[in-house]
Short mmCIF file of C-alpha atoms in Angstrom, two decimals:
data_model
loop_
_atom_site.label_atom_id
_atom_site.label_comp_id
_atom_site.label_asym_id
_atom_site.label_seq_id
_atom_site.Cartn_x
_atom_site.Cartn_y
_atom_site.Cartn_z
CA MET A 17 6.43 -33.45 3.50
CA ALA A 18 10.11 -33.58 3.80
CA ARG A 19 10.42 -37.04 1.43
CA THR A 20 12.88 -35.80 -1.52
CA GLY A 21 11.99 -39.24 -3.56
CA ARG A 22 11.28 -38.46 -7.41
CA ARG A 23 8.01 -40.02 -8.22
CA PRO A 24 6.94 -39.25 -11.75
CA GLY A 25 4.04 -36.62 -11.53
CA ARG A 26 4.43 -35.73 -8.16
CA GLN A 27 5.49 -32.25 -8.61
CA ASP A 28 2.79 -31.84 -11.20
CA THR A 29 0.09 -33.05 -8.40
CA ARG A 30 1.75 -30.75 -5.70
CA GLU A 31 1.08 -27.92 -8.53
CA ALA A 32 -2.44 -28.93 -9.05
CA ILE A 33 -3.12 -29.10 -5.49
CA LEU A 34 -1.73 -25.37 -4.78
CA ALA A 35 -3.54 -24.22 -7.83
CA ALA A 36 -6.52 -25.62 -6.69
CA ALA A 37 -6.10 -24.43 -3.19
CA ARG A 38 -5.42 -20.77 -4.25
CA THR A 39 -8.83 -21.09 -6.35
CA ALA A 40 -10.83 -22.20 -3.58
CA PHE A 41 -9.27 -19.92 -0.64
CA ALA A 42 -10.22 -16.72 -3.09
CA GLU A 43 -13.78 -17.75 -4.04
CA LYS A 44 -14.86 -19.56 -1.17
CA GLY A 45 -12.46 -17.80 1.35
CA PHE A 46 -10.34 -19.56 4.20
CA ASP A 47 -13.73 -21.04 6.04
CA GLY A 48 -15.70 -21.97 3.16
CA ALA A 49 -12.93 -23.88 1.30
CA SER A 50 -12.59 -27.62 2.43
CA ILE A 51 -9.77 -29.73 1.90
CA ARG A 52 -12.21 -32.40 0.21
CA HIS A 53 -13.40 -29.86 -2.31
CA ILE A 54 -9.69 -28.70 -3.27
CA ALA A 55 -8.56 -32.49 -3.39
CA GLY A 56 -11.50 -32.98 -6.03
CA ALA A 57 -10.62 -30.22 -8.03
CA ALA A 58 -7.00 -31.61 -8.15
CA GLY A 59 -8.13 -34.91 -8.83
CA VAL A 60 -6.48 -36.35 -6.03
CA ASP A 61 -7.77 -38.21 -2.48
CA PRO A 62 -7.76 -35.79 0.21
CA ALA A 63 -5.70 -37.76 2.23
CA LEU A 64 -3.01 -36.97 -0.07
CA VAL A 65 -3.47 -33.33 0.41
CA HIS A 66 -2.76 -33.76 4.08
CA HIS A 67 0.11 -35.87 3.46
CA TYR A 68 1.95 -33.16 1.49
CA PHE A 69 0.76 -30.02 3.02
CA GLY A 70 -0.49 -30.88 6.69
CA THR A 71 -3.24 -28.57 7.66
CA LYS A 72 -5.26 -26.39 5.85
CA ASP A 73 -3.92 -23.56 7.69
CA GLN A 74 -0.38 -25.13 6.11
CA LEU A 75 -1.91 -25.68 2.60
CA PHE A 76 -2.84 -21.94 2.73
CA VAL A 77 0.77 -20.89 3.83
CA ALA A 78 2.23 -22.98 0.92
CA ALA A 79 -0.58 -21.94 -2.02
CA MET A 80 0.44 -18.11 -1.11
CA ASP A 81 4.30 -19.20 -1.42
CA PHE A 82 4.82 -17.54 1.74
CA PRO A 83 8.19 -17.94 3.09
CA ILE A 84 7.40 -17.92 6.77
CA ASP A 85 4.89 -19.73 8.85
CA PRO A 86 2.70 -17.22 10.78
CA ALA A 87 1.42 -19.90 12.67
CA LYS A 88 4.69 -20.22 14.33
CA LEU A 89 5.55 -16.59 14.36
CA LEU A 90 2.61 -14.65 15.62
CA PRO A 91 1.75 -16.55 18.34
CA GLN A 92 5.30 -15.76 20.00
CA VAL A 93 4.81 -11.92 19.07
CA ALA A 94 1.24 -12.13 20.59
CA ALA A 95 2.24 -14.01 23.73
CA GLY A 96 3.51 -11.38 25.56
CA GLY A 97 -0.19 -9.86 25.37
CA ILE A 98 -1.31 -6.37 24.58
CA ASP A 99 1.35 -4.27 26.09
CA GLY A 100 4.23 -3.27 23.85
CA LEU A 101 2.41 -5.49 21.13
CA GLY A 102 2.55 -2.62 18.75
CA GLU A 103 6.48 -2.51 18.90
CA ARG A 104 6.74 -6.53 18.56
CA LEU A 105 4.74 -6.49 15.73
CA VAL A 106 6.52 -3.42 13.66
CA ARG A 107 9.81 -5.33 14.70
CA MET A 108 8.98 -8.67 13.60
CA PHE A 109 7.34 -7.29 10.20
CA LEU A 110 10.65 -5.40 9.26
CA THR A 111 12.56 -8.43 10.32
CA VAL A 112 10.74 -10.47 8.07
CA TRP A 113 10.28 -8.04 5.04
CA ASP A 114 14.04 -7.36 5.39
CA GLY A 115 14.73 -10.82 5.21
CA PRO A 116 12.89 -13.61 3.50
CA LEU A 117 9.67 -12.17 2.88
CA ASN A 118 11.25 -9.30 0.76
CA SER A 119 10.63 -10.62 -2.95
CA VAL A 120 7.86 -12.60 -2.39
CA GLY A 121 5.95 -9.84 -0.43
CA VAL A 122 6.69 -7.51 -3.25
CA ALA A 123 5.23 -10.22 -5.71
CA LEU A 124 2.27 -10.65 -3.38
CA VAL A 125 1.45 -7.09 -3.40
CA ARG A 126 1.82 -6.64 -7.10
CA SER A 127 -0.45 -9.61 -7.93
CA ALA A 128 -3.13 -8.16 -5.60
CA THR A 129 -3.29 -4.79 -7.21
CA ARG A 130 -3.58 -6.53 -10.50
CA SER A 131 -6.13 -9.31 -9.86
CA ASP A 132 -9.18 -9.44 -7.93
CA LEU A 133 -8.39 -13.21 -7.21
CA ALA A 134 -5.31 -12.38 -5.88
CA ALA A 135 -6.59 -9.66 -3.62
CA ARG A 136 -9.18 -12.05 -2.23
CA LEU A 137 -6.57 -14.19 -1.94
CA LEU A 138 -4.34 -11.66 0.17
CA ARG A 139 -7.48 -10.24 1.90
CA GLU A 140 -8.38 -13.78 3.13
CA PHE A 141 -4.73 -14.51 4.19
CA LEU A 142 -4.50 -11.35 6.30
CA THR A 143 -7.75 -11.89 7.96
CA THR A 144 -7.21 -15.69 8.73
CA GLN A 145 -3.42 -16.12 9.00
CA VAL A 146 -2.16 -12.83 10.45
CA ILE A 147 -4.76 -10.77 12.26
CA ARG A 148 -6.83 -13.42 13.90
CA ARG A 149 -3.38 -15.08 14.93
CA VAL A 150 -2.66 -11.71 16.81
CA LEU A 151 -5.76 -10.33 17.86
CA ASP A 152 -7.66 -13.84 19.07
CA ASN A 153 -4.36 -14.00 21.61
CA VAL A 154 -4.55 -10.81 22.97
CA THR A 155 -7.44 -9.02 25.02
CA VAL A 156 -9.33 -7.48 22.24
CA ASP A 157 -12.96 -7.43 22.45
CA PRO A 158 -13.75 -10.11 19.47
CA ALA A 159 -16.34 -7.44 17.89
CA GLU A 160 -13.47 -5.02 17.52
CA VAL A 161 -11.25 -7.52 15.87
CA PRO A 162 -12.20 -6.72 12.37
CA THR A 163 -11.84 -2.95 12.53
CA ARG A 164 -8.83 -2.93 14.60
CA GLY A 165 -7.26 -5.35 12.52
CA SER A 166 -7.99 -3.67 9.22
CA LEU A 167 -6.43 -0.56 10.72
CA VAL A 168 -3.44 -2.25 11.69
CA ALA A 169 -3.05 -3.95 8.43
CA SER A 170 -3.71 -0.32 6.54
CA GLN A 171 -0.48 1.12 8.29
CA MET A 172 1.38 -2.27 7.86
CA ILE A 173 0.84 -2.54 4.13
CA GLY A 174 1.46 1.24 3.50
CA LEU A 175 4.87 0.53 5.37
CA ALA A 176 5.80 -2.21 2.92
CA MET A 177 4.49 0.11 0.00
CA MET A 178 6.68 3.12 0.97
CA ARG A 179 9.58 1.01 2.51
CA TYR A 180 9.88 -2.12 -0.06
CA VAL A 181 7.93 -1.68 -3.10
CA ILE A 182 7.92 2.16 -4.14
CA LYS A 183 10.71 2.89 -1.78
CA LEU A 184 10.06 6.53 -0.59
CA GLU A 185 12.88 8.06 1.02
CA PRO A 186 14.04 8.19 3.97
CA LEU A 187 11.48 5.74 5.04
CA ALA A 188 12.92 3.05 2.59
CA SER A 189 16.40 3.17 4.00
CA ALA A 190 15.79 4.32 7.59
CA ASP A 191 17.26 2.28 10.48
CA PRO A 192 14.58 -0.32 11.43
CA ASP A 193 14.85 0.94 15.58
CA VAL A 194 13.92 4.44 14.09
CA VAL A 195 11.08 3.12 11.95
CA VAL A 196 9.75 0.94 14.91
CA ALA A 197 10.11 4.00 17.33
CA ALA A 198 7.78 6.08 14.59
CA VAL A 199 5.40 3.13 13.67
CA ALA A 200 4.65 1.22 16.78
CA PRO A 201 2.63 3.79 18.83
CA THR A 202 0.38 3.95 15.52
CA ILE A 203 -0.33 0.00 15.58
CA GLN A 204 -0.33 0.32 19.49
CA ARG A 205 -3.46 3.03 19.34
CA TYR A 206 -5.26 0.89 16.48
CA LEU A 207 -4.97 -2.31 19.03
CA GLU A 208 -6.22 -0.65 22.34
CA GLN A 209 -7.75 2.63 22.10
CA PRO A 210 -11.38 2.92 22.21
CA LEU A 211 -12.57 2.99 18.33
CA LYS A 212 -15.94 3.19 16.96
CA THR A 213 -16.19 -0.05 15.21
CA PHE A 214 -16.57 0.25 11.39
CA MET B 21 -5.58 24.84 -23.02
CA ALA B 22 -9.35 24.87 -23.06
CA ARG B 23 -9.04 25.29 -27.09
CA THR B 24 -10.83 22.21 -28.74
CA GLY B 25 -9.37 22.94 -32.37
CA ARG B 26 -8.57 20.12 -34.20
CA ARG B 27 -5.27 21.09 -35.68
CA PRO B 28 -4.02 17.45 -37.28
CA GLY B 29 -1.33 16.03 -35.24
CA ARG B 30 -1.86 18.26 -32.11
CA GLN B 31 -3.04 15.36 -29.91
CA ASP B 32 -0.21 13.31 -30.77
CA THR B 33 1.98 16.31 -30.10
CA ARG B 34 0.41 16.67 -26.45
CA GLU B 35 1.04 13.07 -25.98
CA ALA B 36 4.80 12.97 -27.10
CA ILE B 37 5.24 15.68 -24.63
CA LEU B 38 3.67 13.91 -21.58
CA ALA B 39 5.58 10.84 -22.80
CA ALA B 40 8.59 12.60 -22.57
CA ALA B 41 7.81 14.21 -18.94
CA ARG B 42 7.16 10.89 -17.67
CA THR B 43 10.45 9.64 -18.78
CA ALA B 44 12.15 13.02 -17.36
CA PHE B 45 10.52 13.33 -13.96
CA ALA B 46 11.24 9.78 -13.22
CA GLU B 47 14.58 9.67 -14.46
CA LYS B 48 16.00 13.24 -13.29
CA GLY B 49 13.41 14.05 -10.63
CA PHE B 50 11.02 16.85 -10.53
CA ASP B 51 13.74 19.45 -9.71
CA GLY B 52 16.33 17.86 -12.32
CA ALA B 53 13.85 17.89 -15.28
CA SER B 54 13.61 21.00 -17.36
CA ILE B 55 10.85 22.09 -19.87
CA ARG B 56 13.64 22.77 -22.24
CA HIS B 57 14.93 19.04 -22.02
CA ILE B 58 11.28 17.58 -22.29
CA ALA B 59 10.42 19.96 -25.00
CA GLY B 60 13.69 18.60 -27.10
CA ALA B 61 12.72 14.83 -26.19
CA ALA B 62 9.13 15.54 -27.73
CA GLY B 63 10.98 17.43 -30.93
CA VAL B 64 8.82 20.44 -30.01
CA ASP B 65 9.67 24.03 -28.95
CA PRO B 66 9.31 24.84 -25.21
CA ALA B 67 6.74 27.62 -25.71
CA LEU B 68 4.70 24.98 -27.07
CA VAL B 69 4.96 22.77 -23.76
CA HIS B 70 4.02 25.65 -21.66
CA HIS B 71 0.94 26.80 -24.06
CA TYR B 72 -0.42 23.33 -23.62
CA PHE B 73 0.26 22.28 -19.91
CA GLY B 74 1.00 25.42 -18.39
CA THR B 75 3.72 25.50 -15.72
CA LYS B 76 5.90 22.48 -14.85
CA ASP B 77 4.01 21.48 -11.79
CA GLN B 78 0.76 21.41 -13.82
CA LEU B 79 2.55 19.43 -16.67
CA PHE B 80 3.69 16.80 -14.06
CA VAL B 81 -0.13 16.66 -12.98
CA ALA B 82 -1.08 16.02 -16.63
CA ALA B 83 1.55 13.48 -17.33
CA MET B 84 0.61 11.36 -14.24
CA ASP B 85 -3.03 11.51 -15.87
CA PHE B 86 -4.06 13.06 -11.96
CA PRO B 87 -7.75 13.94 -12.17
CA ILE B 88 -7.43 16.89 -9.28
CA ASP B 89 -4.84 19.64 -9.26
CA PRO B 90 -2.69 19.28 -5.69
CA ALA B 91 -1.48 22.72 -6.44
CA LYS B 92 -5.58 24.20 -5.69
CA LEU B 93 -6.48 21.43 -3.30
CA LEU B 94 -3.69 21.03 -0.91
CA PRO B 95 -2.74 24.50 -0.02
CA GLN B 96 -6.29 25.06 1.19
CA VAL B 97 -6.12 22.05 3.42
CA ALA B 98 -2.85 23.46 4.87
CA ALA B 99 -4.10 27.01 4.92
CA GLY B 100 -5.60 26.12 8.64
CA GLY B 101 -2.36 25.56 10.02
CA ILE B 102 -0.88 22.30 12.04
CA ASP B 103 -4.03 22.14 14.41
CA GLY B 104 -6.31 19.63 12.84
CA LEU B 105 -4.17 19.02 9.76
CA GLY B 106 -4.43 15.19 10.09
CA GLU B 107 -8.25 15.35 10.21
CA ARG B 108 -8.61 17.47 7.24
CA LEU B 109 -5.94 15.53 5.27
CA VAL B 110 -7.26 12.34 5.72
CA ARG B 111 -11.16 13.79 4.98
CA MET B 112 -9.92 15.29 1.69
CA PHE B 113 -7.93 12.02 0.96
CA LEU B 114 -11.24 9.99 1.31
CA THR B 115 -13.34 12.59 -0.51
CA VAL B 116 -10.89 12.59 -3.41
CA TRP B 117 -10.39 8.59 -3.40
CA ASP B 118 -14.35 8.00 -2.89
CA GLY B 119 -14.83 10.42 -6.23
CA PRO B 120 -12.56 11.33 -9.09
CA LEU B 121 -9.07 9.97 -7.93
CA ASN B 122 -10.50 6.34 -7.67
CA SER B 123 -9.92 4.66 -10.92
CA VAL B 124 -6.94 6.55 -11.75
CA GLY B 125 -5.64 5.88 -8.23
CA VAL B 126 -6.10 2.38 -8.41
CA ALA B 127 -3.94 2.46 -11.77
CA LEU B 128 -1.20 4.49 -10.45
CA VAL B 129 -0.75 2.08 -7.48
CA ARG B 130 -0.87 -0.88 -9.75
CA SER B 131 1.71 0.84 -12.18
CA ALA B 132 4.00 1.72 -9.22
CA THR B 133 4.01 -1.86 -8.14
CA ARG B 134 4.99 -3.47 -11.55
CA SER B 135 7.72 -0.68 -12.97
CA ASP B 136 10.56 0.99 -11.43
CA LEU B 137 9.72 3.95 -13.63
CA ALA B 138 6.05 4.41 -12.35
CA ALA B 139 7.64 3.86 -8.81
CA ARG B 140 9.97 6.39 -9.14
CA LEU B 141 7.08 8.82 -11.07
CA LEU B 142 4.89 8.18 -7.96
CA ARG B 143 7.97 9.20 -5.70
CA GLU B 144 8.50 12.41 -7.07
CA PHE B 145 4.81 13.09 -7.25
CA LEU B 146 4.36 12.65 -4.05
CA THR B 147 7.43 14.47 -2.66
CA THR B 148 6.96 17.50 -5.09
CA GLN B 149 3.24 17.92 -5.25
CA VAL B 150 1.71 16.18 -2.44
CA ILE B 151 4.16 16.49 0.47
CA ARG B 152 5.83 19.66 0.00
CA ARG B 153 2.56 21.37 -0.82
CA VAL B 154 1.23 20.18 2.65
CA LEU B 155 4.38 20.40 4.96
CA ASP B 156 6.08 23.51 3.45
CA ASN B 157 2.78 25.53 4.68
CA VAL B 158 2.82 24.76 8.09
CA THR B 159 4.96 25.01 11.10
CA VAL B 160 7.30 22.00 10.73
CA ASP B 161 11.09 21.88 11.07
CA PRO B 162 12.17 21.81 7.19
CA ALA B 163 14.80 19.03 8.29
CA GLU B 164 11.80 16.87 9.53
CA VAL B 165 9.95 17.36 6.33
CA PRO B 166 10.88 14.27 4.49
CA THR B 167 10.77 11.98 7.56
CA ARG B 168 7.16 13.13 8.35
CA GLY B 169 6.18 13.17 4.88
CA SER B 170 6.90 9.44 4.25
CA LEU B 171 5.36 8.53 7.44
CA VAL B 172 2.17 10.02 6.52
CA ALA B 173 2.49 8.75 3.15
CA SER B 174 2.80 5.14 4.29
CA GLN B 175 -0.34 5.51 6.32
CA MET B 176 -2.30 7.27 3.53
CA ILE B 177 -1.37 4.44 0.64
CA GLY B 178 -2.01 1.88 3.27
CA LEU B 179 -5.40 3.33 3.78
CA ALA B 180 -5.93 3.60 -0.24
CA MET B 181 -4.48 -0.11 -0.43
CA MET B 182 -6.73 -1.73 2.02
CA ARG B 183 -10.13 0.49 1.21
CA TYR B 184 -9.77 1.10 -2.51
CA VAL B 185 -7.32 -1.75 -4.15
CA ILE B 186 -7.23 -4.70 -1.89
CA LYS B 187 -10.77 -3.89 -0.22
CA LEU B 188 -10.04 -5.29 3.25
CA GLU B 189 -13.40 -5.38 5.29
CA PRO B 190 -14.64 -3.72 7.39
CA LEU B 191 -12.40 -0.82 6.16
CA ALA B 192 -13.35 -0.68 2.62
CA SER B 193 -17.26 0.08 3.21
CA ALA B 194 -16.66 2.18 6.57
CA ASP B 195 -18.22 5.38 6.61
CA PRO B 196 -15.72 8.03 5.73
CA ASP B 197 -16.43 9.98 9.23
CA VAL B 198 -15.48 6.87 11.18
CA VAL B 199 -12.44 6.40 9.33
CA VAL B 200 -11.59 9.92 9.60
CA ALA B 201 -11.81 9.50 13.50
CA ALA B 202 -9.44 6.56 13.54
CA VAL B 203 -7.08 7.66 10.84
CA ALA B 204 -6.22 11.54 11.66
CA PRO B 205 -4.64 11.15 14.77
CA THR B 206 -2.25 8.72 13.49
CA ILE B 207 -1.51 11.42 10.63
CA GLN B 208 -1.40 14.46 13.53
CA ARG B 209 1.15 12.48 15.35
CA TYR B 210 3.18 12.11 12.16
CA LEU B 211 3.20 15.45 11.37
CA GLU B 212 3.62 17.23 14.99
CA GLN B 213 4.81 14.63 17.65
CA PRO B 214 8.63 14.60 18.42
CA LEU B 215 10.30 12.00 15.95
CA LYS B 216 13.99 10.72 15.31
CA THR B 217 14.23 12.10 11.63
CA PHE B 218 15.52 8.93 9.69
#
């Protein structure tokens, strides 16, 4: 992946694979989409997909143009266990949104509000690359993961909307520590307090 | 306002006033925009603006194409005081989003993610027509209204995003009572628990 040789058409091939991946992940879901199928839709050999992008997870991150790899970041956050996980999640969320994710994140939210395909893609991404990576690594009843995950996601995306997209003050300019203190208890409650599953 | 006479140009005049109002509310804020200025920009007499739309608040609601009047709905919700306000707010929010607000609300969110002008308009609307109408009517320290209001708004818009726009399951299809049980304590905490103001 790190090779920088300029074979003719290489960039086109990469783009064709990414476009096929976006369509496949949106239409079939992450679990239902296969590298073989994506390669076929892009007119390349499956081995080339692996060569360019690595695993199916890595291909999804590339297809979303996501500037950080949740597979690297989130297991660290989850590694400390459920205690304090709300605080670690909100802090990490603000760090990436105040940094590399910002403009990409705003663009992702914008697309997801505009197109069903982009919304489905974001749903799949949140579920398979974000929620599972956090909640499968802590002591949460697997039957409750979807409910808890969607509640956590609702507060997190609402925070992103108000702080970074719509920019409602004083939340938009608030010090990250103060935001963490206010929002972390919400996330912690969604993670561990007794809830009726939806 | 209820007259249905078809004077030539009446619809155009109404639209010109609404367009001028949207621009003025976005550029000057609700408090800074005046009916006189809006009328001038639309090329009509201020009395005609009042005649068609009523108060400045009512004009704002019309300019947002908002299908319900927050001035009627929210004081009722706030009238019960701070106890249980989180639950009443979430329940009312789901009732209007599951009903008349749905498609208009999705369109509002979509516009606000796409255009700075629409984002400013939504910020002003949330602040002056929603947050103030709730929090000015309950026992909340006025200095804390912006912080608490923006936190409440973050969870509410996140709920709207996940349930109605991005449609993340199981939240998208969950029974309203179960959503209320899960989310109301968050809103209640943002309304009344000690917080550092931003």
